[in-house]
Short mmCIF file of C-alpha atoms in Angstrom, two decimals:
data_model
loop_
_atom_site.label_atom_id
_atom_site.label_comp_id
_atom_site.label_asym_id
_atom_site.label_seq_id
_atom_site.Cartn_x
_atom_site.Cartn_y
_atom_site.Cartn_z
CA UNK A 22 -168.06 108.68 -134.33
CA UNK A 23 -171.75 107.97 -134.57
CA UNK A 24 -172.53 108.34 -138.61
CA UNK A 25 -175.73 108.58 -137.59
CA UNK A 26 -174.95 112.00 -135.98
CA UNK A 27 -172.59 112.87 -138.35
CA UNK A 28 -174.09 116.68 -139.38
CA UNK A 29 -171.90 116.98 -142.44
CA UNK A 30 -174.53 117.19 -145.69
CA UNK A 31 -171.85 115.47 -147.69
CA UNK A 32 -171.66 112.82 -145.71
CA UNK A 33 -172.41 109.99 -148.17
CA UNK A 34 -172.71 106.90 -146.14
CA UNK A 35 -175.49 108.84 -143.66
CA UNK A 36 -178.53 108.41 -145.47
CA UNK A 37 -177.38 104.83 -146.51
CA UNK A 38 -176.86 104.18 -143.00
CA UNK A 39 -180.51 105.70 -142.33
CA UNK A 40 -182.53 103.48 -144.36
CA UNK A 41 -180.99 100.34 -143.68
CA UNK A 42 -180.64 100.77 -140.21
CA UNK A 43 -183.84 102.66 -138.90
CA UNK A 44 -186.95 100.42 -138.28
CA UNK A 45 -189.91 101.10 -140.02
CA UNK A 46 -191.75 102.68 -137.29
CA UNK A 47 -188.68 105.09 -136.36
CA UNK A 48 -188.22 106.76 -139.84
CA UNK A 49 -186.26 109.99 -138.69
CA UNK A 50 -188.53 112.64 -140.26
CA UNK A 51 -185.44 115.26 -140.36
CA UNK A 52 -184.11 113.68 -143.41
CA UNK A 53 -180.13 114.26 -144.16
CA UNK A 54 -180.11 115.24 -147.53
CA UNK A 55 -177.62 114.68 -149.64
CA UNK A 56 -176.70 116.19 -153.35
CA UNK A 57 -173.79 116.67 -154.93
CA UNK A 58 -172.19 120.04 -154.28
CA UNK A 59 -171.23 122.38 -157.24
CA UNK A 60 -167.57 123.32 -157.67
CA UNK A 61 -168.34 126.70 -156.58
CA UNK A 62 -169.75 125.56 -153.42
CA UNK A 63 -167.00 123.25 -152.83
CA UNK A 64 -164.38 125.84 -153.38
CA UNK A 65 -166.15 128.05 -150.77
CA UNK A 66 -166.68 125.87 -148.10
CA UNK A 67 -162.90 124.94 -148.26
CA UNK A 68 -161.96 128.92 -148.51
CA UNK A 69 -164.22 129.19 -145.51
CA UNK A 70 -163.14 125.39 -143.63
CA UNK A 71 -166.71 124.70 -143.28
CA UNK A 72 -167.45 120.95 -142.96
CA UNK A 73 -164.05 119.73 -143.83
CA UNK A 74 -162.52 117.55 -142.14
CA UNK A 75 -159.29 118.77 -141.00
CA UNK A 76 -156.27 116.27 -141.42
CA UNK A 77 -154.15 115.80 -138.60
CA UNK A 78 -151.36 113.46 -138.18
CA UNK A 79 -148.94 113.58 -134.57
CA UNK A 80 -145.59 111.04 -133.96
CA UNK A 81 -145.90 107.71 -133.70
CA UNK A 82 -143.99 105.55 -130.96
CA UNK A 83 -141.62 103.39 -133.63
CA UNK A 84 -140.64 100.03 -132.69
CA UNK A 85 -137.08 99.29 -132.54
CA UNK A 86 -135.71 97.03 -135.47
CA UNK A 87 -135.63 93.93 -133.42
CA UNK A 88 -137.62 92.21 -130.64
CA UNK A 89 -137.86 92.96 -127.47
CA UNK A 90 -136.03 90.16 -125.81
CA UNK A 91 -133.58 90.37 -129.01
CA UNK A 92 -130.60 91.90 -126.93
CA UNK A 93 -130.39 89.49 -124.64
CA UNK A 94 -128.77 89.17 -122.13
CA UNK A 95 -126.68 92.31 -122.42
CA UNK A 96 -130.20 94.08 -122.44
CA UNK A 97 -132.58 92.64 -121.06
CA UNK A 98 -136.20 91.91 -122.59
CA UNK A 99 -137.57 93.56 -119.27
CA UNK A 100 -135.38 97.23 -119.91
CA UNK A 101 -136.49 97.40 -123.28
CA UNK A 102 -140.11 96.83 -122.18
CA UNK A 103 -139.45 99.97 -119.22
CA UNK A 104 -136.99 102.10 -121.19
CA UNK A 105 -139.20 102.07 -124.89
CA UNK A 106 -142.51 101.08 -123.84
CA UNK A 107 -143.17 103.52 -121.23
CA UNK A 108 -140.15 105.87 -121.19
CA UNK A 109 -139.89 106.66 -124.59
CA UNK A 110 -143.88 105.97 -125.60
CA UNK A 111 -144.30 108.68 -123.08
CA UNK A 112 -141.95 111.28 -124.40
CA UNK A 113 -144.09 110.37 -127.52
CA UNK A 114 -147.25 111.16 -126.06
CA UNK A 115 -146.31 114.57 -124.17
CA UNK A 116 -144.53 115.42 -127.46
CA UNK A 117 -148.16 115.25 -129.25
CA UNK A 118 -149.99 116.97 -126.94
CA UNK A 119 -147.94 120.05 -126.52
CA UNK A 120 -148.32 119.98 -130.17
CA UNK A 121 -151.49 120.06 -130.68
CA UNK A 122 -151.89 123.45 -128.59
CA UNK A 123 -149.16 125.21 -131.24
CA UNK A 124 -149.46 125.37 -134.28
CA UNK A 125 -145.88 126.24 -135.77
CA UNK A 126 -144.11 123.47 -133.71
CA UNK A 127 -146.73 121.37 -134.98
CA UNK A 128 -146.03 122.24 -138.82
CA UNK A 129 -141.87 121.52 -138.43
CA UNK A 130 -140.07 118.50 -139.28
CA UNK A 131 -138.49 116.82 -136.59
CA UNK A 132 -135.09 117.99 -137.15
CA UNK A 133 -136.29 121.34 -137.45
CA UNK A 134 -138.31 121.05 -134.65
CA UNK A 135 -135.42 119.91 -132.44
CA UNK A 136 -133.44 122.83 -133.44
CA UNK A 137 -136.01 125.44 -132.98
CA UNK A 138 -137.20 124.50 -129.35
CA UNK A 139 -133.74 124.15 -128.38
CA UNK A 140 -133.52 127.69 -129.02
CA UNK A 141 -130.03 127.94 -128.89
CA UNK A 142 -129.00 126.50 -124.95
CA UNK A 143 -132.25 128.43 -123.62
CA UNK A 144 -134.81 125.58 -124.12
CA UNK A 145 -138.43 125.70 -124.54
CA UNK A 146 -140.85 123.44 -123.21
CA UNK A 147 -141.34 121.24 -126.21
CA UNK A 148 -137.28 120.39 -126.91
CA UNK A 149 -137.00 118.01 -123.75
CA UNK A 150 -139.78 115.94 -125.39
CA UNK A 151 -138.92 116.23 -128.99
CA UNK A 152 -135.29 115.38 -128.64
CA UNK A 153 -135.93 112.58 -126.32
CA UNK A 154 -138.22 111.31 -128.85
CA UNK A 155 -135.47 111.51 -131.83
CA UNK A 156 -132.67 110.46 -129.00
CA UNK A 157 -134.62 107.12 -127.98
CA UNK A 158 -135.36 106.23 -131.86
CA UNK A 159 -131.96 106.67 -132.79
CA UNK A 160 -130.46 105.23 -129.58
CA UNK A 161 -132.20 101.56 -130.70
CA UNK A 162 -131.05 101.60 -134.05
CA UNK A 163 -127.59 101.95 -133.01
CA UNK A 164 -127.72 99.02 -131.28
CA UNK A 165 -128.21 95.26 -132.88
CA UNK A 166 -128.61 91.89 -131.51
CA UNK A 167 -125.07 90.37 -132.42
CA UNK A 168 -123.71 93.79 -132.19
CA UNK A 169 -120.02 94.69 -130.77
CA UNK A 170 -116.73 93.78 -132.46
CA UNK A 171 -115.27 95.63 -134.82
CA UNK A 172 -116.26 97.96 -137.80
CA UNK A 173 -114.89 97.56 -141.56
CA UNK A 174 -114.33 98.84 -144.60
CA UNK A 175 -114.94 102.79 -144.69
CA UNK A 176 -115.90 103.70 -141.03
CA UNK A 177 -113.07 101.78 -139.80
CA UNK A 178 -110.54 103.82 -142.33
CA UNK A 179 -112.07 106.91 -140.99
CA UNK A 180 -112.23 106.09 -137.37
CA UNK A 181 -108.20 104.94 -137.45
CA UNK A 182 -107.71 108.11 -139.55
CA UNK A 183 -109.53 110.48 -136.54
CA UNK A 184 -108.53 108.51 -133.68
CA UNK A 185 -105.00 106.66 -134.59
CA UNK A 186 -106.88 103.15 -134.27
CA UNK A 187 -109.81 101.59 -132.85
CA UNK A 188 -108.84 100.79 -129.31
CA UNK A 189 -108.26 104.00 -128.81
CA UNK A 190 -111.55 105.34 -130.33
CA UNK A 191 -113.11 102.79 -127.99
CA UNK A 192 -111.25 103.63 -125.04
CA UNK A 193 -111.82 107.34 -125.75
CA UNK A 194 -115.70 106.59 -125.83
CA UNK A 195 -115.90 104.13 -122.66
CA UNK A 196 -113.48 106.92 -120.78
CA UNK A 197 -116.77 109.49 -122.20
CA UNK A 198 -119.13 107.57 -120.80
CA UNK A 199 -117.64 106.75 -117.46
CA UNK A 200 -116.81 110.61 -117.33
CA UNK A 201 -120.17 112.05 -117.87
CA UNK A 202 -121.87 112.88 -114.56
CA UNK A 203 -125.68 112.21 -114.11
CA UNK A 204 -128.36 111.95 -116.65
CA UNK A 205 -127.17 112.36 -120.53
CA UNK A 206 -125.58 111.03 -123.89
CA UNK A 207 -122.36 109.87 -125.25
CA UNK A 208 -122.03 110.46 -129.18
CA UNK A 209 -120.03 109.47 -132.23
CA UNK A 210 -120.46 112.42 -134.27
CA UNK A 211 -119.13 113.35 -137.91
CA UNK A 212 -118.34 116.99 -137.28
CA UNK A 213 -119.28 119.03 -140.58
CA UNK A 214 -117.45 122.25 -140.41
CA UNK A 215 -114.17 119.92 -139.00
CA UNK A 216 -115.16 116.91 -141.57
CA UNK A 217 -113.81 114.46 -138.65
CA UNK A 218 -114.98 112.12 -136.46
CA UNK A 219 -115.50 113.25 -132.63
CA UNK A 220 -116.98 111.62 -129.44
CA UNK A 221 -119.54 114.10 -127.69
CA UNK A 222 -121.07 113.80 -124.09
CA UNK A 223 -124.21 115.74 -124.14
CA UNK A 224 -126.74 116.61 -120.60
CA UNK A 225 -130.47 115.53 -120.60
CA UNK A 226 -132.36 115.49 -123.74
CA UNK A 227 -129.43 116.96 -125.76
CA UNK A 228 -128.26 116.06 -128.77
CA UNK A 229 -125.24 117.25 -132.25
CA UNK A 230 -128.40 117.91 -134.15
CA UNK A 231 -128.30 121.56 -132.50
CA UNK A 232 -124.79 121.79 -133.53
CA UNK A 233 -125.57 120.57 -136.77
CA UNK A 234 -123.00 117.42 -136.59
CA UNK A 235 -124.15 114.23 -137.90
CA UNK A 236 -124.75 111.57 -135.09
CA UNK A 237 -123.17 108.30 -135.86
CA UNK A 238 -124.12 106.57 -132.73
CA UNK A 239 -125.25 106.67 -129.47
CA UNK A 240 -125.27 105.67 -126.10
CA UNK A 241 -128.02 106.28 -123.38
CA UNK A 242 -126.50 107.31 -119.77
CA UNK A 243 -129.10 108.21 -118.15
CA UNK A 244 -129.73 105.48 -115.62
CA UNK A 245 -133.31 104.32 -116.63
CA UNK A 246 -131.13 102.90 -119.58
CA UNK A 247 -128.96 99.99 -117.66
CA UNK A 248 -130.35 100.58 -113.23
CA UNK A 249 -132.39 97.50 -114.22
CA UNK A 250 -129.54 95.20 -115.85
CA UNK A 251 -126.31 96.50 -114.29
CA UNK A 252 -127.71 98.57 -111.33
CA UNK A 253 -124.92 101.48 -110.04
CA UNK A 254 -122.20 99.39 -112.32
CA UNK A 255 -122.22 101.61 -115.11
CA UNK A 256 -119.09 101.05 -115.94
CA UNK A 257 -120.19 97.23 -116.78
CA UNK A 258 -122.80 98.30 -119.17
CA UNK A 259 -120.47 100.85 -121.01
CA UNK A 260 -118.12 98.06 -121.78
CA UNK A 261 -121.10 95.51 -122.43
CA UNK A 262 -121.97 98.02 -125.24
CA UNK A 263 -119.08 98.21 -127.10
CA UNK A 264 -118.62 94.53 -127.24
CA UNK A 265 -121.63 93.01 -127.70
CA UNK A 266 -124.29 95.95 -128.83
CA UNK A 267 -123.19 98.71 -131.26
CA UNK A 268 -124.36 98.29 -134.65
CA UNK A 269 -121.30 99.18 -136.86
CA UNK A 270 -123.86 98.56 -140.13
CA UNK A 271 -126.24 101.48 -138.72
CA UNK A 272 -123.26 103.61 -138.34
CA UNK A 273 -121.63 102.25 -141.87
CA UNK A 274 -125.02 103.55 -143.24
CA UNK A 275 -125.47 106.64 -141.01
CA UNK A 276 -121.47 107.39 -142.46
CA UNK A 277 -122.81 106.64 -145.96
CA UNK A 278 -125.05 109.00 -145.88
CA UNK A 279 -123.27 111.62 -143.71
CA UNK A 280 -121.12 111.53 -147.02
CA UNK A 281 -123.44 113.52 -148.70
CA UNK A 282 -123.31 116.77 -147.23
CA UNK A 283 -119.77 116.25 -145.51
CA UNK A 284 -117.02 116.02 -147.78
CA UNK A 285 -114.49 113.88 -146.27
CA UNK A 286 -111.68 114.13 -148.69
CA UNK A 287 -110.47 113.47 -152.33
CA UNK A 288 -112.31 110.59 -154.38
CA UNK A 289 -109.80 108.01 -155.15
CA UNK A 290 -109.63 108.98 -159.10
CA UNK A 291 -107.34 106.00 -161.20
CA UNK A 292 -104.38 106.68 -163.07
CA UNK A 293 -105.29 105.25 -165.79
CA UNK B 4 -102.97 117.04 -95.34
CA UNK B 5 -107.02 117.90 -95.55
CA UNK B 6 -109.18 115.08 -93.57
CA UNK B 7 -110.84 112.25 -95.78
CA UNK B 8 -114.36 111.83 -96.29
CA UNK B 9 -116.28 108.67 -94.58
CA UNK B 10 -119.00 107.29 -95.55
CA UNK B 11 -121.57 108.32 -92.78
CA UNK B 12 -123.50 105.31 -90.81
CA UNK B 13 -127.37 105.06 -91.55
CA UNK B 14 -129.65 105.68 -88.61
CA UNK B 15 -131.90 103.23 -89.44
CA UNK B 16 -131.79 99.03 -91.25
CA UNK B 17 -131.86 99.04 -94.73
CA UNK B 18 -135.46 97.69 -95.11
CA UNK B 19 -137.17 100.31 -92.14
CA UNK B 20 -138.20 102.33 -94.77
CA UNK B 21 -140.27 99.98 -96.55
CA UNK B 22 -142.70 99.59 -98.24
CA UNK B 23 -142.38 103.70 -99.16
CA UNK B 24 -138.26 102.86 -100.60
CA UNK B 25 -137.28 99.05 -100.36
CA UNK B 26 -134.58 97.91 -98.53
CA UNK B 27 -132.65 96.74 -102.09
CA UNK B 28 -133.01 100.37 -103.30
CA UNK B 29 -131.52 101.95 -100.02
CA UNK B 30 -128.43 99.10 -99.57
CA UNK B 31 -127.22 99.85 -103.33
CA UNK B 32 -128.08 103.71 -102.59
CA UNK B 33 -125.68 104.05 -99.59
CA UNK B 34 -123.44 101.19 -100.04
CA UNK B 35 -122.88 102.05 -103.82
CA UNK B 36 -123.46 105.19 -104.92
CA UNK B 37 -122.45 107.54 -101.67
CA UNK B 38 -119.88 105.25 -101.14
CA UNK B 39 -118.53 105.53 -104.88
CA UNK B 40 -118.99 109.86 -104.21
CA UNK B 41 -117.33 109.58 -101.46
CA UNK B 42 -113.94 107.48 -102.90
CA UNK B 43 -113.82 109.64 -105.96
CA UNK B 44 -114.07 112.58 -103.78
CA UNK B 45 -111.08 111.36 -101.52
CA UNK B 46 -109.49 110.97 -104.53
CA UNK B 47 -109.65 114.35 -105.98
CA UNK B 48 -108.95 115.74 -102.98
CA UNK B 49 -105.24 113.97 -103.06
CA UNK B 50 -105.27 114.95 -106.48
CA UNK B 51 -105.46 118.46 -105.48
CA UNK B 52 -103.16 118.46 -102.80
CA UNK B 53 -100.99 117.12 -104.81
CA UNK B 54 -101.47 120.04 -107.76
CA UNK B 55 -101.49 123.01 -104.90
CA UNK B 56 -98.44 121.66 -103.62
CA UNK B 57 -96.90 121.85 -107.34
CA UNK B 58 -98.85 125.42 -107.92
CA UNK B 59 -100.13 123.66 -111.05
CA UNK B 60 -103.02 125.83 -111.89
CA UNK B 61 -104.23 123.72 -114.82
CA UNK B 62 -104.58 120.61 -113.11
CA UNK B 63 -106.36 122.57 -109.97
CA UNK B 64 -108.89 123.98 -112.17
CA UNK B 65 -109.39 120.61 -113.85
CA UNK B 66 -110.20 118.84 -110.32
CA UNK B 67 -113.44 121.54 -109.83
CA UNK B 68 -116.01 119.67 -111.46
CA UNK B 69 -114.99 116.32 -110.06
CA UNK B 70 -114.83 117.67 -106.58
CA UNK B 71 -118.00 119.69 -106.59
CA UNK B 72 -119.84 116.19 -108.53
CA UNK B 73 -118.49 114.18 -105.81
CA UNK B 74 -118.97 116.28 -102.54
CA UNK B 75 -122.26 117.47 -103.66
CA UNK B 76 -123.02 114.08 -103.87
CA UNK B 77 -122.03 113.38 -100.32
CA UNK B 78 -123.19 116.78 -98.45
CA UNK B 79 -126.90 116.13 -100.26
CA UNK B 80 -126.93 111.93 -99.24
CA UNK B 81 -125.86 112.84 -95.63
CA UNK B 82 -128.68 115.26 -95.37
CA UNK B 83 -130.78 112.86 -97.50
CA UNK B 84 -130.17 109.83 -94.43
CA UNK B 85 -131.03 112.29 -91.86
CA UNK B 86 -134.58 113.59 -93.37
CA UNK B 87 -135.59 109.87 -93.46
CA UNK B 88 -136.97 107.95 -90.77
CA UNK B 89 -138.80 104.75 -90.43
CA UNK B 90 -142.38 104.86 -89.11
CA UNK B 91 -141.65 103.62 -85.57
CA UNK B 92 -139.46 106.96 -85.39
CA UNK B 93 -141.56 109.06 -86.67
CA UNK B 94 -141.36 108.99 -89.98
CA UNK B 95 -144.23 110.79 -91.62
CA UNK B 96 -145.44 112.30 -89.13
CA UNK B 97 -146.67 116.32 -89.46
CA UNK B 98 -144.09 118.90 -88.44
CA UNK B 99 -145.64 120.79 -85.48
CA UNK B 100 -143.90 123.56 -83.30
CA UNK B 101 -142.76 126.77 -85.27
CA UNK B 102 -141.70 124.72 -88.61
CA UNK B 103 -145.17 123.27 -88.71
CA UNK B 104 -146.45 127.40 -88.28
CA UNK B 105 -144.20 128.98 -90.96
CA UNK B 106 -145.04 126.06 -93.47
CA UNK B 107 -148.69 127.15 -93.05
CA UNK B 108 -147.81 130.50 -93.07
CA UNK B 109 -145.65 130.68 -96.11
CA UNK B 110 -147.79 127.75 -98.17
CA UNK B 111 -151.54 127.83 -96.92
CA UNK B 112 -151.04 124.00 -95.78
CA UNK B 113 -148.70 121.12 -95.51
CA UNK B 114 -150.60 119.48 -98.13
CA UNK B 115 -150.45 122.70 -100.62
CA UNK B 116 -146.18 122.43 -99.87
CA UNK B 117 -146.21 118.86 -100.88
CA UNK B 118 -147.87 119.37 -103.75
CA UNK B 119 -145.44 122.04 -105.07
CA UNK B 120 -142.35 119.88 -104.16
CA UNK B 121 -143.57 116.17 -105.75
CA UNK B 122 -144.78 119.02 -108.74
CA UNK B 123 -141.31 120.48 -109.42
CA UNK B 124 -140.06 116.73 -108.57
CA UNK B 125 -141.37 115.78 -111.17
CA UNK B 126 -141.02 118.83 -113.90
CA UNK B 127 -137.30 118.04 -113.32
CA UNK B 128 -135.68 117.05 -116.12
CA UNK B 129 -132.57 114.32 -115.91
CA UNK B 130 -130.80 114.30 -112.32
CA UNK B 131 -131.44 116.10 -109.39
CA UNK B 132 -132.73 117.01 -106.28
CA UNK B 133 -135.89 118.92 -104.43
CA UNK B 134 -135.46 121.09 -101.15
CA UNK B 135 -137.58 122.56 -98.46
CA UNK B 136 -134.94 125.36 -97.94
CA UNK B 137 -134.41 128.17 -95.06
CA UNK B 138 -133.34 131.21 -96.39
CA UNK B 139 -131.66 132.24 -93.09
CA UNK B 140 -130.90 135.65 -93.81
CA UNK B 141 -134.64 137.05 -94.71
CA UNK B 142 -136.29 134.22 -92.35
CA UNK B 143 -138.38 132.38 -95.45
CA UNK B 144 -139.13 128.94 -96.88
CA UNK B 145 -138.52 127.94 -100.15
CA UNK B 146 -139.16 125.09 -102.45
CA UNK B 147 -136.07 124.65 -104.52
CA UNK B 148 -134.17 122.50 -107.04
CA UNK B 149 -130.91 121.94 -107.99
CA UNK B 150 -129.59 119.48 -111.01
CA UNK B 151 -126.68 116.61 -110.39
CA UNK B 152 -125.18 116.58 -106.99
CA UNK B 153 -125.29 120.68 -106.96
CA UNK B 154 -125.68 121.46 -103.46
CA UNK B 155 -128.03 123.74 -102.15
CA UNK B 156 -125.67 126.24 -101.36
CA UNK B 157 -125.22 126.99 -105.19
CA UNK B 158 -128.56 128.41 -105.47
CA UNK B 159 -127.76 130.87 -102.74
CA UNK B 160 -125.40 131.00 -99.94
CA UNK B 161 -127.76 131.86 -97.16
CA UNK B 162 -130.21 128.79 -98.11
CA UNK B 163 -130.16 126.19 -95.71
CA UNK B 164 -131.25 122.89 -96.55
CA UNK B 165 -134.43 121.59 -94.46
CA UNK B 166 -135.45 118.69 -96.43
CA UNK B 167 -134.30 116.86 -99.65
CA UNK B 168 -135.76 114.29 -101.82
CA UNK B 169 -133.33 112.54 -104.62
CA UNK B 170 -134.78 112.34 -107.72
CA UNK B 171 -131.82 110.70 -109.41
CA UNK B 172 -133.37 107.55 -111.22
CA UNK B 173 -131.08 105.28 -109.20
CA UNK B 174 -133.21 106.59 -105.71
CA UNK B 175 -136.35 104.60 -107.09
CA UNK B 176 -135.89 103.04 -110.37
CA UNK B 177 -135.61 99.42 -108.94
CA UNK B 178 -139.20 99.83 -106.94
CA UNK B 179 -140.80 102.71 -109.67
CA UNK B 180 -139.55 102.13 -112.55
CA UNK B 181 -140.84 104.97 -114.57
CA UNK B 182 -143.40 106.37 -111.64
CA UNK B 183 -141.70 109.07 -110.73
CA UNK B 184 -144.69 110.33 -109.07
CA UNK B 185 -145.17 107.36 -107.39
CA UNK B 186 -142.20 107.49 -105.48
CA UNK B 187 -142.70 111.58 -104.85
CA UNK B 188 -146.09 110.61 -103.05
CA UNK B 189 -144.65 107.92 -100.83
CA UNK B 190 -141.49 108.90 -99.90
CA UNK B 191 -143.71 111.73 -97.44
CA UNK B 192 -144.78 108.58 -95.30
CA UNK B 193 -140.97 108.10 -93.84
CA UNK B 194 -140.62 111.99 -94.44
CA UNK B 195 -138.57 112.98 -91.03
CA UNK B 196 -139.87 115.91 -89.88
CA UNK B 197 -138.13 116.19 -86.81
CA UNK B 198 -134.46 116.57 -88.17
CA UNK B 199 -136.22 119.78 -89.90
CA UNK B 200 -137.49 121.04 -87.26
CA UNK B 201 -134.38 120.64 -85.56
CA UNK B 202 -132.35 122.74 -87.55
CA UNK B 203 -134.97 125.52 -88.61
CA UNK B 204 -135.10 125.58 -84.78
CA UNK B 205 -131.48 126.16 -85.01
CA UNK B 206 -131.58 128.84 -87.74
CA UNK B 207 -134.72 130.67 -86.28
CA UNK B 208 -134.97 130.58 -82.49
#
């Protein structure tokens, strides 16, 4: 924006900008002027949203919380560039500009956002966008370079508590994911009305936000998320996820805050 | 005992389609993914032979969505072969005859039907699949999608399939990447109009 055209008469830089800028021989004779405005007149021109600059703010693509070439070589530098830098940037961007044209989405929080476009199964326009958006963010921070193995402490207690042990929770999931046909999502949810641990498959861009379960983690299916690294072998990169990419500390802290709305059972009070 | 599925022979090489779909793209396509539709649905075919023979009504009802993934997937790739040619045989080339008539008649152009298939090509979200479809029973064309490996039939039993463009990622993700509409713009260039002529031809003598 050109301060020199800027119209607004509180502008304060604009006449600034006028003298030291003009040449002599090119003094604008329209001159800006600028005075301090009264309260009164303040007060009315924000009642009326005349000359005020209105403050917008749309979502931002975040950056997962590692490099790109961190996940090597069970996901390669080259997927992440693909999958987050155009895939999920442009879910970003489409997001924003349906947005912009309505004004209710625009005001709702992301979660609330997801739940209202998804409208209860009949989707509008905006959810496939939104949720991808959320889906995508929360699909990187599930994963971690150094990831795999096993989970401790609390999340292990409550996964051998809702699943009879680990290898069979991870069985369980990779049997999900090899079971879910075309594009979609395998989850590790917290459910809240059953407080217990669950694996979800979910279609598309859906996600247990609409159910109102608490995603622990995630795992992309649709095939923009391993074609590149593991082609039709799906079945490869399901496996290469559990061992070597899952972040059991995101879902320790996604767990540790799940806690606070879900009550998972009686706190271990001493005898004496 | 209900015949097996094969895995139907392409009409073409692997690389005659290029540069519109490369050669790597259409060897994994056919080799790996109708080939894995068609095992799985061999397999839940025994499966179900084996449940009808024990009346087990549980496990019959189980098999549905298995059978209806997997032999979707292989009625809508052996169509999918068929509607592609290379260049040298036509590929590409403009229906004429009564398909080319009706297309004009029922869309303004061929270039105004294009248009609205690459569009709803690419307004489909996740898996799936875009068809020129015959409605054989009130004589009309129709631009149509269905999502997975649904075949045609499920969006009406008198539609007849006349062309059909994947839009699975796996059909161009290797060449595309992300361009969808990239691949929805070339794939008309090896577009075989001749196999749908053929069976509109068929349908509407």
């Amino acid at each position: 924006m050109n301060l020199l055209s800027c119209s607004s008469n509180h502008c304060p830089l604009s006449s600034k900008v006028l003298a030291s800028t003009s040449p002599p021989s090119k003094i604008l004779k329209s001159s800006v002027r600028v005075r301090n405005l009264g309260w009164g007149e303040r007060r009315d021109n924000m009642r009326n949203n005349r000359r005020v600059s209105k403050v917008v703010a749309y979502y931002g693509l975040k950056s997962p919380p590692y490099r790109l070439d961190a996940l090597e070589p069970y996901m390669s530098q080259r997927t992440l560039e693909v999958h987050w830098g155009a895939h999920h940037r442009g879910y970003v961007e489409a997001l924003n500009k349906q947005l912009a044209k309505n004004d209710i989405l625009y005001g709702c929080t992301m979660d609330e956002l997801i739940r209202v476009t998804y409208n209860n199964g009949n989707p509008l326009p905006e959810f496939n966008n939104a949720a991808q958006v959320w889906n995508h963010d929360f699909f990187w921070e599930s994963m971690q370079p150094g990831g795999g193995e096993m989970p401790t402490l609390g999340i292990l207690q409550q996964i051998e508590k809702d699943f009879a042990s680990f290898a069979n929770f991870k069985e369980k999931f990779i049997e999900a994911a090899l079971t879910s046909f075309g594009s979609g999502w395998v989850w590790l949810v917290l459910k809240r009305e059953k407080k217990c641990l669950a694996i979800v498959k979910t279609s598309n861009a859906v996600n247990p936000l609409v159910w109102n379960d608490i995603p622990i983690i995630s795992l992309d299916l649709w095939e923009h998320a391993y074609y590149l690294d593991y082609k039709n072998d799906r079945a490869k990169y399901v496996n290469t996820f559990m061992n070597h990419l899952v972040s059991w500390n995101a879902a320790a802290a996604r767990m540790a805050r799940a806690q606070a709305f879900v009550n998972l059972g009686e706190p271990k009070i001493p005898v004496a | 005992m209900a015949e097996r599925l094969s895995l139907p022979e392409l009409p073409y090489d692997y690389g005659a389609l290029e540069p519109a779909i490369s050669g790597e793209i259409m060897l994994l396509h056919h080799q790996k993914h109708h080939k894995t539709y068609v095992t799985n649905f061999n397999n839940a075919l025994q499966q179900l032979e084996d449940a009808v023979s024990k009346s087990d009504a549980s496990a019959i009802v189980q098999l549905q969505s298995a059978l209806k993934f997997n032999g979707g997937g292989h009625i809508n790739h052996s169509i999918f072969w068929k509607n592609l040619a290379p260049v040298s045989q036509g590929g590409g080339e403009p229906p004429k005859g009564s398909l080319g008539n009706e297309i004009e008649k029922e869309f303004g152009s061929l270039e105004a039907l294009v248009h609205k298939m690459n569009s709803e090509g690419a307004a489909l979200q996740g898996s799936g699949w875009v068809w020129l479809a015959l409605d054989k029973e009130f004589k009309r064309l129709l631009v149509e999608t269905t999502f997975n490996q649904d075949p045609l039939v499920t969006k009406g039993s008198s539609l007849v399939p006349l062309l059909g463009i994947d839009v699975w990622e796996h059909a161009y993700y290797l060449q595309y990447k992300n361009a969808k509409a990239d691949y929805l713009a070339n794939i008309w260039k090896v577009m075989n109009w001749n196999y749908a002529s053929e069976v509109y031809e068929k349908e509407c003598p």
